[in-house]
mmCIF file of C-alpha atoms and ligand atoms in Angstrom:
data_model
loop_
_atom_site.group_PDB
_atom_site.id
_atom_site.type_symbol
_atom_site.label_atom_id
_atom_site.label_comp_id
_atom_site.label_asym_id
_atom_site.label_seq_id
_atom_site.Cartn_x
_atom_site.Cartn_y
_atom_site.Cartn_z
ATOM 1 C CA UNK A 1 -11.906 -9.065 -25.972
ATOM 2 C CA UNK A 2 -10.047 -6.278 -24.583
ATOM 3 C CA UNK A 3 -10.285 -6.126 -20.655
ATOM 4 C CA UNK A 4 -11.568 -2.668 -19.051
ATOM 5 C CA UNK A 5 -8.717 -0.869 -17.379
ATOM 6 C CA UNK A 6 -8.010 -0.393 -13.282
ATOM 7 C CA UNK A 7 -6.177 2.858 -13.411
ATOM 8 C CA UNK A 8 -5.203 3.592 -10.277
ATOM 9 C CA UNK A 9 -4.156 7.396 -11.200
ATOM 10 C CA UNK A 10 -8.068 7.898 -11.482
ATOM 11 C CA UNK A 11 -8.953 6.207 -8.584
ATOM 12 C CA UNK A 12 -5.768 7.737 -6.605
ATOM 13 C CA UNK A 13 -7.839 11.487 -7.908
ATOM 14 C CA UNK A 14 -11.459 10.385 -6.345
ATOM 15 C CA UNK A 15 -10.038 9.235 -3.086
ATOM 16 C CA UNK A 16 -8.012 11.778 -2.600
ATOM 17 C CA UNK A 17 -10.457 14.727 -3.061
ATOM 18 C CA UNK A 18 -13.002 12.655 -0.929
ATOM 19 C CA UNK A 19 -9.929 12.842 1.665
ATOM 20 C CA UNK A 20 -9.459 16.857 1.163
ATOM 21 C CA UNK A 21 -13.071 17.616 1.947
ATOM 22 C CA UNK A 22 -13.137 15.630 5.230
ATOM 23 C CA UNK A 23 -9.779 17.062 6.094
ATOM 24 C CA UNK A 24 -11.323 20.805 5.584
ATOM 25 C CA UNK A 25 -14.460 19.999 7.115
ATOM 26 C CA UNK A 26 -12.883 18.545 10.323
ATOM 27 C CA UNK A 27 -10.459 21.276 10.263
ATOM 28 C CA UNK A 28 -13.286 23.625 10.664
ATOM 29 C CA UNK A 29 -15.682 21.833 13.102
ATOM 30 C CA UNK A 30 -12.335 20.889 15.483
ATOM 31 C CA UNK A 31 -9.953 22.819 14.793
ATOM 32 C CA UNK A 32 -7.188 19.666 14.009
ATOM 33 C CA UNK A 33 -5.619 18.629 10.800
ATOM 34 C CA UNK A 34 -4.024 15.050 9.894
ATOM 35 C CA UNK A 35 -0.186 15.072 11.392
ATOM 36 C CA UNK A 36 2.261 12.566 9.672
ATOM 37 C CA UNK A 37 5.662 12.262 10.022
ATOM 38 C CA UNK A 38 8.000 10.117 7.471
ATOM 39 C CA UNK A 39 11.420 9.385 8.764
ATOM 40 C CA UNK A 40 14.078 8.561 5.838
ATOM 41 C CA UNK A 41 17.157 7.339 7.485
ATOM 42 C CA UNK A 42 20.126 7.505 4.505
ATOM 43 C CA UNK A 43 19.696 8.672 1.271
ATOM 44 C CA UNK A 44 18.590 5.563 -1.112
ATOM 45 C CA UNK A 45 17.489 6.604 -3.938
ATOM 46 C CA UNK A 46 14.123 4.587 -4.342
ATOM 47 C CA UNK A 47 12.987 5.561 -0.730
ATOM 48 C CA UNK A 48 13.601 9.440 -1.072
ATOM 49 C CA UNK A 49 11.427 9.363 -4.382
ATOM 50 C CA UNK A 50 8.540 7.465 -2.345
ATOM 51 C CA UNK A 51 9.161 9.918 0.442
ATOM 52 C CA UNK A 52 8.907 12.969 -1.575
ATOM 53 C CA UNK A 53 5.965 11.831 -3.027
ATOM 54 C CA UNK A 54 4.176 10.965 0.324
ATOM 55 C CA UNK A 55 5.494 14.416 1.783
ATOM 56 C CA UNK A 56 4.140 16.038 -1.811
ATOM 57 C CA UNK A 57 0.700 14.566 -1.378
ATOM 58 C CA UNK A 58 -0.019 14.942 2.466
ATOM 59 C CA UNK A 59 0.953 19.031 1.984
ATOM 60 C CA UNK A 60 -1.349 18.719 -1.334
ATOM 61 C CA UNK A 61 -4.366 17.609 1.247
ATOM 62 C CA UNK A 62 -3.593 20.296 3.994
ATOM 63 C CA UNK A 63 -1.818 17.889 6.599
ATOM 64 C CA UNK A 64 0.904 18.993 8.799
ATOM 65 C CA UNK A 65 3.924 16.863 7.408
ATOM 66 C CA UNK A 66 7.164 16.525 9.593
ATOM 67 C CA UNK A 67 9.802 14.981 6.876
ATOM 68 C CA UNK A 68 12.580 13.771 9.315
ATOM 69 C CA UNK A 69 15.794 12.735 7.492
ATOM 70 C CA UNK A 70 18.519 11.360 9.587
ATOM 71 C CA UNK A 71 21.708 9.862 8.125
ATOM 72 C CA UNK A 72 22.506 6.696 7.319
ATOM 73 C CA UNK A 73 24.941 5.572 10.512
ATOM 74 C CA UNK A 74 22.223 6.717 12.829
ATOM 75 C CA UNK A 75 21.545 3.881 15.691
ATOM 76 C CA UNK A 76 18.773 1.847 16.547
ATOM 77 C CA UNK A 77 18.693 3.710 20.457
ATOM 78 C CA UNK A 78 18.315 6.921 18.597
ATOM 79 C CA UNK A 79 15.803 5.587 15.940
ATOM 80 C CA UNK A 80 13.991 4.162 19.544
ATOM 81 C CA UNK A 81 14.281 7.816 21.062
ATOM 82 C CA UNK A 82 12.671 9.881 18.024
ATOM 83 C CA UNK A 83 9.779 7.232 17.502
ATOM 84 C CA UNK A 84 9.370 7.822 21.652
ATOM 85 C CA UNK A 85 9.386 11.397 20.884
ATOM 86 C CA UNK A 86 6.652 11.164 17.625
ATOM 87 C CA UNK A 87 4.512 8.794 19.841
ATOM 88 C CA UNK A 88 4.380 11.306 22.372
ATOM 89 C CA UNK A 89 3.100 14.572 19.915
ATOM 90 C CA UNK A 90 -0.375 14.987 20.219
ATOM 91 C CA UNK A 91 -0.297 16.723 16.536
ATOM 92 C CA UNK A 92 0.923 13.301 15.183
ATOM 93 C CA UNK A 93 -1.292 10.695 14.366
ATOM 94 C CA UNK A 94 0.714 8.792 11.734
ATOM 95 C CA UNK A 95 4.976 7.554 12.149
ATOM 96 C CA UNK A 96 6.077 6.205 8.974
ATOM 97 C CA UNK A 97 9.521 4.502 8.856
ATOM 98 C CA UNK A 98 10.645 4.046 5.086
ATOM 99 C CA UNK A 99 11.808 0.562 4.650
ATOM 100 C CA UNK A 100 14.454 -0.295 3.805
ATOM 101 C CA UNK A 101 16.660 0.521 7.151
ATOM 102 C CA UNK A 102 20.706 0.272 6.899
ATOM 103 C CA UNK A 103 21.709 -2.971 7.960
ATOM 104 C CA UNK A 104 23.050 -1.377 11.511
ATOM 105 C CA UNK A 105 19.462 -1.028 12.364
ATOM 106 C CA UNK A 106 16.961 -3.650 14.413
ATOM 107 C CA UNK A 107 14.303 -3.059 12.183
ATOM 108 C CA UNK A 108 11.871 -5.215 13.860
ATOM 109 C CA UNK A 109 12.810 -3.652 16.932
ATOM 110 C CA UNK A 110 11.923 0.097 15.398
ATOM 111 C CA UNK A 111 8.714 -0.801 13.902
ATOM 112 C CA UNK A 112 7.749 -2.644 16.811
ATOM 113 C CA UNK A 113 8.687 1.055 19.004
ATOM 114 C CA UNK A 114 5.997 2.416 16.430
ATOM 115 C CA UNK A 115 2.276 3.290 19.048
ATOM 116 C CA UNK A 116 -0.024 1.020 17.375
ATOM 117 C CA UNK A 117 -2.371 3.617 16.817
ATOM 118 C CA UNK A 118 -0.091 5.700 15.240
ATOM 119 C CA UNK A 119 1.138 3.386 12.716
ATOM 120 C CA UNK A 120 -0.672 4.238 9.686
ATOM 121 C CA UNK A 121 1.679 1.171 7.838
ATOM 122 C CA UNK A 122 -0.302 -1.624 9.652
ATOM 123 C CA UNK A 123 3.212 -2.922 10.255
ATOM 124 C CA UNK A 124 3.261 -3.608 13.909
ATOM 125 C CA UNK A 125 2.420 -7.219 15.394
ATOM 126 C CA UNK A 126 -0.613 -5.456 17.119
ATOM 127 C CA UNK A 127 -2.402 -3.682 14.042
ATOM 128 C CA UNK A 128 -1.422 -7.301 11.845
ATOM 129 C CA UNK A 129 -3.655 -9.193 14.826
ATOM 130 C CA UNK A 130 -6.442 -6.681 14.261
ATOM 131 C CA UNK A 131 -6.646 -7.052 10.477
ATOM 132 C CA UNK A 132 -6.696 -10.328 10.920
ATOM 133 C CA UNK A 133 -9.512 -10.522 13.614
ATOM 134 C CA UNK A 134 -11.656 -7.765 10.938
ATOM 135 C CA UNK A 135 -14.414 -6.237 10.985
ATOM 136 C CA UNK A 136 -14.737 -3.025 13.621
ATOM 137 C CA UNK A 137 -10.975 -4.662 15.361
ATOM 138 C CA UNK A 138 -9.384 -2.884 11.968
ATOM 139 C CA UNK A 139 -7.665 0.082 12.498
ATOM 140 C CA UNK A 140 -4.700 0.407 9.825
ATOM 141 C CA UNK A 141 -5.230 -2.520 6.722
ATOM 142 C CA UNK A 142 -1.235 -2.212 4.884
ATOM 143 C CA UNK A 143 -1.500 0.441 2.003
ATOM 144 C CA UNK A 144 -1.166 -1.652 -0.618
ATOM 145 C CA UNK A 145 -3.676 -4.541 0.173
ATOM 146 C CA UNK A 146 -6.347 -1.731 1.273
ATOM 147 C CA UNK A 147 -5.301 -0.395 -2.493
ATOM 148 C CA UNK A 148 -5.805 -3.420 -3.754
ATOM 149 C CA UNK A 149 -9.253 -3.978 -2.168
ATOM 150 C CA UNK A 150 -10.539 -0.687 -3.394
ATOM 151 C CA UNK A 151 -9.648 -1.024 -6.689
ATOM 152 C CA UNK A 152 -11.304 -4.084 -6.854
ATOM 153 C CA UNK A 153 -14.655 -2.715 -5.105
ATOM 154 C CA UNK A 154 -14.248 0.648 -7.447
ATOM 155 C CA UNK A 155 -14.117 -1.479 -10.502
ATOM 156 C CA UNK A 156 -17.351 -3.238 -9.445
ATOM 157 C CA UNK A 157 -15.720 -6.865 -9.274
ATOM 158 C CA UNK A 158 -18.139 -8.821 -7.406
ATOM 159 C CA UNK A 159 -15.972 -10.142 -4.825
ATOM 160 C CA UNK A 160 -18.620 -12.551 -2.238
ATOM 161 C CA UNK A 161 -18.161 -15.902 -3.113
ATOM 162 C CA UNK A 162 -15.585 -15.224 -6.363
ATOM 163 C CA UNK A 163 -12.601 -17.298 -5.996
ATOM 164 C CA UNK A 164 -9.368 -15.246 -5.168
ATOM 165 C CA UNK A 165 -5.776 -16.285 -5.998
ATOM 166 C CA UNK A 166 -3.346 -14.578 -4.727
ATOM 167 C CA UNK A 167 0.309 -15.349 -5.747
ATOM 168 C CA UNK A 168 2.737 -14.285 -3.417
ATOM 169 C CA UNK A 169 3.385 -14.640 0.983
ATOM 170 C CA UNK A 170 4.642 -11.498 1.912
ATOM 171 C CA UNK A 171 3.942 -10.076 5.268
ATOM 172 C CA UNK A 172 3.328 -6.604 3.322
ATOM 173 C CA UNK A 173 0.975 -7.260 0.519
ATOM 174 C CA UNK A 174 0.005 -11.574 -0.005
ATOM 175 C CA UNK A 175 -0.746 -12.298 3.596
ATOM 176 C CA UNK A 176 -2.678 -9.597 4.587
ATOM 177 C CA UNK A 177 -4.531 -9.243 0.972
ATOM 178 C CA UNK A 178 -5.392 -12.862 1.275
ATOM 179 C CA UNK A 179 -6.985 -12.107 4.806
ATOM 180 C CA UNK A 180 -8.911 -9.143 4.073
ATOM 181 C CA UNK A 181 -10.242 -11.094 0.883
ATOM 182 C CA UNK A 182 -11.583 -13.678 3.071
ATOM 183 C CA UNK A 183 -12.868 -11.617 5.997
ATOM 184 C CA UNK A 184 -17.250 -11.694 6.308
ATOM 185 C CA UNK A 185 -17.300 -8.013 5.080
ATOM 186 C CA UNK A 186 -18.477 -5.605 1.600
ATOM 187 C CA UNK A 187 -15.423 -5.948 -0.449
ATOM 188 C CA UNK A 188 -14.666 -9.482 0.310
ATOM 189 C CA UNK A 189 -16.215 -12.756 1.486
ATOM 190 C CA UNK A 190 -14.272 -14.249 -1.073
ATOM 191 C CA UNK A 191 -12.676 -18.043 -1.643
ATOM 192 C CA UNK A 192 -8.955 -17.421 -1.247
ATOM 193 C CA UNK A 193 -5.616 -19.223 -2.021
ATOM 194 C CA UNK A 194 -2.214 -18.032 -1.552
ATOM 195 C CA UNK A 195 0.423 -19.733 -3.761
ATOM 196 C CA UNK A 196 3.579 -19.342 -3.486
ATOM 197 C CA UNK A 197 7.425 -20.290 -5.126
ATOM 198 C CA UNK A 198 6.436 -23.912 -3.556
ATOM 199 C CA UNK A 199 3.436 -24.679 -4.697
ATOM 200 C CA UNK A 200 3.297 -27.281 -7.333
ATOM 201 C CA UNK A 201 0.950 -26.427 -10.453
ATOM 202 C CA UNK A 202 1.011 -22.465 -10.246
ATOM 203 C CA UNK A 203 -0.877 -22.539 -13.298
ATOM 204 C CA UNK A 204 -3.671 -24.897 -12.280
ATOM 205 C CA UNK A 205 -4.959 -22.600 -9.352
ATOM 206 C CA UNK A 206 -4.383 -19.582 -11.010
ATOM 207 C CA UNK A 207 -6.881 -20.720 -14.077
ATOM 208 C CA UNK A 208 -9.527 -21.191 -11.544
ATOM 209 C CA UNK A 209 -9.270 -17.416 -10.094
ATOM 210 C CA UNK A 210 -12.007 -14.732 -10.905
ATOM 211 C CA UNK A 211 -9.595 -12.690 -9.186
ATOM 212 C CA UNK A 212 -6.264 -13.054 -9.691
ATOM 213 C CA UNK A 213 -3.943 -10.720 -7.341
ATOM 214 C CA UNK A 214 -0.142 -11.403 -8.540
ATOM 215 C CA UNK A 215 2.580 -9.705 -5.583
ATOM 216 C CA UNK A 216 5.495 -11.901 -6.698
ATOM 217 C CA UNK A 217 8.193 -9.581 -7.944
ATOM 218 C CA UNK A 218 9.114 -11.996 -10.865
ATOM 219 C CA UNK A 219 8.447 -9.650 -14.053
ATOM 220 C CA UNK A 220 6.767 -12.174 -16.176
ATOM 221 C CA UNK A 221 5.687 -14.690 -14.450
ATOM 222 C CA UNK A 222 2.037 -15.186 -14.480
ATOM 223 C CA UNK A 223 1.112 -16.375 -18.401
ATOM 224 C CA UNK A 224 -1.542 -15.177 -20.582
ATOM 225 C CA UNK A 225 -2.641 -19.009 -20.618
ATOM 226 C CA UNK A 226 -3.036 -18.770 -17.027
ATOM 227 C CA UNK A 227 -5.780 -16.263 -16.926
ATOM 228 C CA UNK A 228 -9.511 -17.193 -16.691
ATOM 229 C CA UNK A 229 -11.498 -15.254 -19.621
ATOM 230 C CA UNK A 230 -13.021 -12.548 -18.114
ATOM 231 C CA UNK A 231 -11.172 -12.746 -14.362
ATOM 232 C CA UNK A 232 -9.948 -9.397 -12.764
ATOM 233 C CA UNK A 233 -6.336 -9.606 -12.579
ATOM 234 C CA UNK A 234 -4.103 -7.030 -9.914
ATOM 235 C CA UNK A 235 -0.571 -6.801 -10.434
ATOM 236 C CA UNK A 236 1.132 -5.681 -8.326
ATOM 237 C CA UNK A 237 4.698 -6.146 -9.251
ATOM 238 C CA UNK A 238 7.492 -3.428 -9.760
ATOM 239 C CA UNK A 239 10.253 -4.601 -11.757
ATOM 240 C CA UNK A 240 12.822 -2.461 -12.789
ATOM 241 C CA UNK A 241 14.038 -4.487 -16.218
ATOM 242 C CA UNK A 242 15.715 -0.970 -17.856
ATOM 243 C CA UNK A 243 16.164 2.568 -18.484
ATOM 244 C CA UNK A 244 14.805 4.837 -20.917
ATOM 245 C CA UNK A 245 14.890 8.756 -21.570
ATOM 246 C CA UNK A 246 11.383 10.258 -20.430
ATOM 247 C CA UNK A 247 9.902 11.853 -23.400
ATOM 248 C CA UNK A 248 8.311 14.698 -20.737
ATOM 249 C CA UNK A 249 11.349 15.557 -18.820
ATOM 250 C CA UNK A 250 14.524 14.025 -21.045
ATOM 251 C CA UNK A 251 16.359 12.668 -18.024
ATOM 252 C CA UNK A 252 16.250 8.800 -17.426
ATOM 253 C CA UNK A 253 13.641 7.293 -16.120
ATOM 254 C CA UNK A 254 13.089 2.807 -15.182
ATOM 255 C CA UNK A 255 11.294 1.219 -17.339
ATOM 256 C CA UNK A 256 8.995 -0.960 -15.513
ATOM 257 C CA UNK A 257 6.972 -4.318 -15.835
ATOM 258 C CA UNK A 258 4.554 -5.879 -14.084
ATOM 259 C CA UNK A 259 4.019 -10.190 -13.314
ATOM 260 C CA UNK A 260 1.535 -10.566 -15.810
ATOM 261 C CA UNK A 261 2.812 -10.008 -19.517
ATOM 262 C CA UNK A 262 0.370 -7.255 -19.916
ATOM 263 C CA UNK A 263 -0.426 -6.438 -23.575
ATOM 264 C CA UNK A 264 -1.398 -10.520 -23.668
ATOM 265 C CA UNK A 265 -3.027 -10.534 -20.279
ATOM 266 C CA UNK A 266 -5.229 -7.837 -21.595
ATOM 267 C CA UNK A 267 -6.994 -9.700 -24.255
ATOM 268 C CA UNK A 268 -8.386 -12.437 -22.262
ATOM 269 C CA UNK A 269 -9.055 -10.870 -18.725
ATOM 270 C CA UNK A 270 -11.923 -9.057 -18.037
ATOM 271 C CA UNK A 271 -10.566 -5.790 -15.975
ATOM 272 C CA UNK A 272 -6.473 -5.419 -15.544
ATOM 273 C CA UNK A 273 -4.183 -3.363 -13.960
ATOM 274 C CA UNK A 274 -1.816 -1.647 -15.486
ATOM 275 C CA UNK A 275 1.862 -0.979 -14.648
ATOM 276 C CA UNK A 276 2.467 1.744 -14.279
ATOM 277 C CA UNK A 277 -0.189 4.010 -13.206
ATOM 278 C CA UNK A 278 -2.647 0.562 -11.513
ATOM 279 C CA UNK A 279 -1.384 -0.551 -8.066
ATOM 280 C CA UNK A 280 1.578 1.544 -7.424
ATOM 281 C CA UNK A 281 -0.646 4.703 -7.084
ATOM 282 C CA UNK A 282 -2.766 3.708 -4.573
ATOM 283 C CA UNK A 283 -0.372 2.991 -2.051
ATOM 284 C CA UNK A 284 0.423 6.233 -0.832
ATOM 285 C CA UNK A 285 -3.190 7.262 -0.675
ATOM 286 C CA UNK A 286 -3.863 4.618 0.811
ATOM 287 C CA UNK A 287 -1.471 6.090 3.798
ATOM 288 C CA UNK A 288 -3.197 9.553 3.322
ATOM 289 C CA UNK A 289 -6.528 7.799 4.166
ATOM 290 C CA UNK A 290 -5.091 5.708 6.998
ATOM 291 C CA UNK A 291 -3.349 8.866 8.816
ATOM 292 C CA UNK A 292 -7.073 10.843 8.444
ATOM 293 C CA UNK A 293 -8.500 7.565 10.079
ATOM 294 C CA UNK A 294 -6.153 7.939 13.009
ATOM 295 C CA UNK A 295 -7.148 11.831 13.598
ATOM 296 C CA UNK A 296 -10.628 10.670 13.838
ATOM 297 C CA UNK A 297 -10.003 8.097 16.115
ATOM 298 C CA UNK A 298 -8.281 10.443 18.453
ATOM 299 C CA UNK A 299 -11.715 13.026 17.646
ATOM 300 C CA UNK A 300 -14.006 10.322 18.840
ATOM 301 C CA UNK A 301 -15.433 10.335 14.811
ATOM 302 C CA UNK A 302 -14.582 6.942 13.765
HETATM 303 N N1 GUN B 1 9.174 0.774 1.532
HETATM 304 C C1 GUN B 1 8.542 0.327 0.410
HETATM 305 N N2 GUN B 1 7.207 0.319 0.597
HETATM 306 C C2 GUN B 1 6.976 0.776 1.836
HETATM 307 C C3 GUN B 1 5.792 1.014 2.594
HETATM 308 O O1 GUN B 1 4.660 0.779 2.154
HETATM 309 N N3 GUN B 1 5.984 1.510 3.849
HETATM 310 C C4 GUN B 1 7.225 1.758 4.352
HETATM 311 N N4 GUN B 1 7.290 2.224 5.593
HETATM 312 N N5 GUN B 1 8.335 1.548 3.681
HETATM 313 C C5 GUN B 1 8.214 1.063 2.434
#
């Protein structure tokens, strides 16, 4: 059996022309478009890609997009005084602080400085408490678990009652996945587990999962064996493991790899993600969706 592809680049397409429309239609019945502003502070590499990709798709859907690059010895007072400043702008309704900060920097600090209902990340202690009350308490869910969710939904995974394993404890993707998963709502009521790099028999829990959501960031790790025939399995791992020469452009490009050992994964699972072009896409419009969210709330329409 060969298991029907999540592509997130579709998915990514629908959601964000459902977002354009609402965006032009609120734009003409208000007057207002989405504001978001993305602050880069230094110049690593991976964050100014993801940057210039979130500043390339919020200009695609007619937001106003501050990009706000400040340099790499900047200090945590003046990090403080710009997020004051953003937090104050009525035509912002979404401050995004690419992580990683310099090491200089009190990160918690900063993202705590963030107005709850301007952080579109979900990062901040208060927007982490709402997901995890649910239901109409949710104002941000992180990108990347509310990508998650919807690829599962858009798939048509039947998600009430399935059992959900979710490998991995971060605060930014296995927590809060493994909370909206469980939460009495469409798109979840599910049985969850989180395992993690102490659990004992990895493989035992993950053979029971009809859904099988790997954030580990070990390329690899999850085995074919592992996989329940016919379970939905999300990977969301990144791994940088080389470099190759894109064939489109002819300048070097990563080669990346997921958890799961995909090509094997794919014969026994019932709907995959692949990586590239599954997870990773649906992060950033995820953040497109969350910063239209906060307009509305600010218009009363949501
Ligand atoms: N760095 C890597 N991923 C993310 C993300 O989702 N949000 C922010 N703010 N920084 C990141």
């Amino acid at each position: 059996m060969t298991a029907k592809l999540i592509k997130g680049t579709e998915i990514r397409e629908e959601i964000l022309s459902e977002i354009e429309k609402e965006v032009k239609k609120i734009k003409e019945e208000h007057g207002k478009v989405p504001g978001l502003v993305t602050i880069l502070v230094g110049e690593n590499p991976a964050s100014i890609s993801y940057v210039t990709l979130k500043v390339k798709t919020a200009n695609r859907l007619g937001f106003k997009e501050i990009q706000d690059n400040q340099s790499e010895d900047i200090s945590t007072e003046d990090l403080l005084a710009l997020i004051d400043k953003y937090n104050k702008d009525d035509s912002i309704h979404g401050i995004l602080v690419q992580l990683p900060l310099p090491k200089q920097i009190d990160e918690k600090k900063v993202l705590n400085a963030i107005d709850p209902d301007k952080d579109v990340d979900g990062f901040h202690p208060v927007n982490v408490g709402r997901l995890m009350i649910g239901g109409a308490e949710v104002r941000f869910p992180p990108c990347t678990p509310a990508g998650i969710q919807e690829m599962i939904v858009r798939a048509g995974v039947e998600t009430s009652g399935a059992e959900v394993v979710v490998v991995g404890r971060s605060n930014i993707v296995g927590k809060p996945i493994a909370n909206m998963m469980l939460q009495k709502a469409d798109g979840a009521n599910s049985t969850v587990t989180v395992i993690h790099t102490r659990t004992k028999d990895m493989a035992a829990h993950c053979k029971r999962a009809d859904i099988l959501i790997v954030a580990a960031g070990v390329p690899g790790l999850v085995k074919p064996e592992w996989i329940k025939p016919g379970a939905c399995v999300i990977d969301v791992g990144v791994n940088r493991v080389g470099e190759k020469i894109s064939e489109k452009t002819g300048k070097k490009i990563a080669i990346l790899k997921g958890d799961v050992d995909f090509d094997e994964a794919k014969e026994i699972a019932g709907s995959i993600t692949p990586v590239p072009g599954g997870v990773g896409p649906m992060t950033i419009t995820m953040l497109m969706k969350n910063t239209l969210k906060s307009l509305k709330f600010t218009l009363g329409l949501a």
